[in-house]
Amino acid sequence: QLRTHWNAPSVVEAGLLESVVTWKLHPDGSLNGRPRCKNIRSSVTESNRPQAPLHCERARRAVQLAAPFNLPEQFYNRWKDLQWEFNRRL
């Protein structure tokens, strides 16, 4: 569900950027609050540093657009707190 909404920035060394988004879900798969994002420090270079905030914002936006998530309700305790790494290869 995330892939169709993910649009990574395309600038010099943007392909190296990686961000981790964490979010919480309600049992119906809808978001429970705003997703949080942080860049993986080792993926940020001098060339792509200006794009790091945009990378996080687009990753957070992909999560928001993908919601509500279609997940099996009987396993809610396993997926109520999610974390996903966003990079060029998603």
C-alpha positions as a Markdown table, in Angstrom:
| # | Residue | x | y | z |
|---|---|---|---|---|
| 1 | Gln | 0.0 | 0.0 | 0.0 |
| 2 | Leu | 2.9 | 2.4 | 0.6 |
| 3 | Arg | 4.7 | 1.9 | -2.7 |
| 4 | Thr | 2.0 | 3.6 | -4.8 |
| 5 | His | 2.2 | 6.7 | -2.7 |
| 6 | Trp | 6.0 | 6.9 | -2.3 |
| 7 | Asn | 7.8 | 9.5 | -4.4 |
| 8 | Ala | 11.4 | 10.0 | -3.4 |
| 9 | Pro | 13.2 | 13.2 | -4.2 |
| 10 | Ser | 15.4 | 13.0 | -7.3 |
| 11 | Val | 18.5 | 15.2 | -6.8 |
| 12 | Val | 22.2 | 14.5 | -6.5 |
| 13 | Glu | 22.7 | 11.6 | -4.1 |
| 14 | Ala | 19.0 | 11.5 | -3.2 |
| 15 | Gly | 19.1 | 7.8 | -3.9 |
| 16 | Leu | 21.3 | 7.4 | -0.8 |
| 17 | Leu | 18.8 | 9.0 | 1.5 |
| 18 | Glu | 16.9 | 6.7 | 3.9 |
| 19 | Ser | 14.3 | 7.7 | 6.4 |
| 20 | Val | 12.4 | 5.7 | 9.0 |
| 21 | Val | 8.7 | 6.4 | 9.6 |
| 22 | Thr | 6.9 | 5.2 | 12.7 |
| 23 | Trp | 3.2 | 5.3 | 13.2 |
| 24 | Lys | 0.3 | 3.9 | 15.2 |
| 25 | Leu | -2.9 | 2.4 | 13.9 |
| 26 | His | -6.5 | 1.9 | 15.1 |
| 27 | Pro | -8.0 | -1.6 | 14.8 |
| 28 | Asp | -9.7 | -0.5 | 11.6 |
| 29 | Gly | -6.3 | 0.3 | 10.0 |
| 30 | Ser | -6.7 | 4.1 | 10.2 |
| 31 | Leu | -3.9 | 6.3 | 11.5 |
| 32 | Asn | -3.8 | 6.9 | 15.3 |
| 33 | Gly | -2.0 | 10.3 | 15.3 |
| 34 | Arg | 0.6 | 11.7 | 12.9 |
| 35 | Pro | 3.4 | 9.5 | 11.6 |
| 36 | Arg | 6.9 | 10.5 | 12.9 |
| 37 | Cys | 10.0 | 10.4 | 10.7 |
| 38 | Lys | 13.7 | 10.6 | 11.1 |
| 39 | Asn | 16.5 | 10.4 | 8.5 |
| 40 | Ile | 19.1 | 7.7 | 8.9 |
| 41 | Arg | 22.1 | 9.7 | 9.8 |
| 42 | Ser | 24.6 | 7.6 | 7.8 |
| 43 | Ser | 22.5 | 8.2 | 4.6 |
| 44 | Val | 22.8 | 11.9 | 4.7 |
| 45 | Thr | 25.7 | 13.4 | 2.7 |
| 46 | Glu | 26.8 | 17.0 | 2.2 |
| 47 | Ser | 25.2 | 16.9 | -1.3 |
| 48 | Asn | 21.8 | 15.5 | -0.3 |
| 49 | Arg | 21.5 | 17.2 | 3.1 |
| 50 | Pro | 19.1 | 20.0 | 1.8 |
| 51 | Gln | 16.7 | 17.2 | 0.5 |
| 52 | Ala | 16.7 | 15.2 | 3.8 |
| 53 | Pro | 13.7 | 17.1 | 5.3 |
| 54 | Leu | 11.7 | 16.7 | 2.0 |
| 55 | His | 12.6 | 13.0 | 2.0 |
| 56 | Cys | 11.0 | 12.6 | 5.5 |
| 57 | Glu | 8.0 | 14.7 | 4.6 |
| 58 | Arg | 7.3 | 12.6 | 1.5 |
| 59 | Ala | 7.7 | 9.4 | 3.4 |
| 60 | Arg | 5.3 | 10.7 | 6.1 |
| 61 | Arg | 2.9 | 11.7 | 3.4 |
| 62 | Ala | 3.0 | 8.3 | 1.7 |
| 63 | Val | 1.9 | 6.7 | 5.0 |
| 64 | Gln | -0.9 | 9.2 | 5.4 |
| 65 | Leu | -2.1 | 8.6 | 1.8 |
| 66 | Ala | -1.9 | 4.8 | 2.1 |
| 67 | Ala | -4.2 | 4.8 | 5.2 |
| 68 | Pro | -6.4 | 3.1 | 6.1 |
| 69 | Phe | -4.3 | 0.0 | 5.9 |
| 70 | Asn | -5.8 | -3.3 | 5.0 |
| 71 | Leu | -4.5 | -5.6 | 7.7 |
| 72 | Pro | -6.0 | -8.6 | 9.5 |
| 73 | Glu | -7.8 | -7.3 | 12.6 |
| 74 | Gln | -7.1 | -10.5 | 14.6 |
| 75 | Phe | -3.4 | -9.7 | 14.6 |
| 76 | Tyr | -3.9 | -6.1 | 15.7 |
| 77 | Asn | -1.4 | -6.4 | 18.6 |
| 78 | Arg | 1.3 | -7.2 | 16.0 |
| 79 | Trp | 0.7 | -4.3 | 13.7 |
| 80 | Lys | -0.8 | -1.5 | 15.9 |
| 81 | Asp | 2.7 | 0.1 | 16.1 |
| 82 | Leu | 4.5 | 0.1 | 12.7 |
| 83 | Gln | 7.9 | 1.2 | 11.4 |
| 84 | Trp | 9.1 | 1.3 | 7.8 |
| 85 | Glu | 12.3 | 2.3 | 6.1 |
| 86 | Phe | 11.8 | 4.5 | 3.1 |
| 87 | Asn | 14.5 | 4.6 | 0.4 |
| 88 | Arg | 14.8 | 4.7 | -3.3 |
| 89 | Arg | 14.3 | 0.9 | -3.5 |
| 90 | Leu | 10.8 | 0.8 | -1.8 |
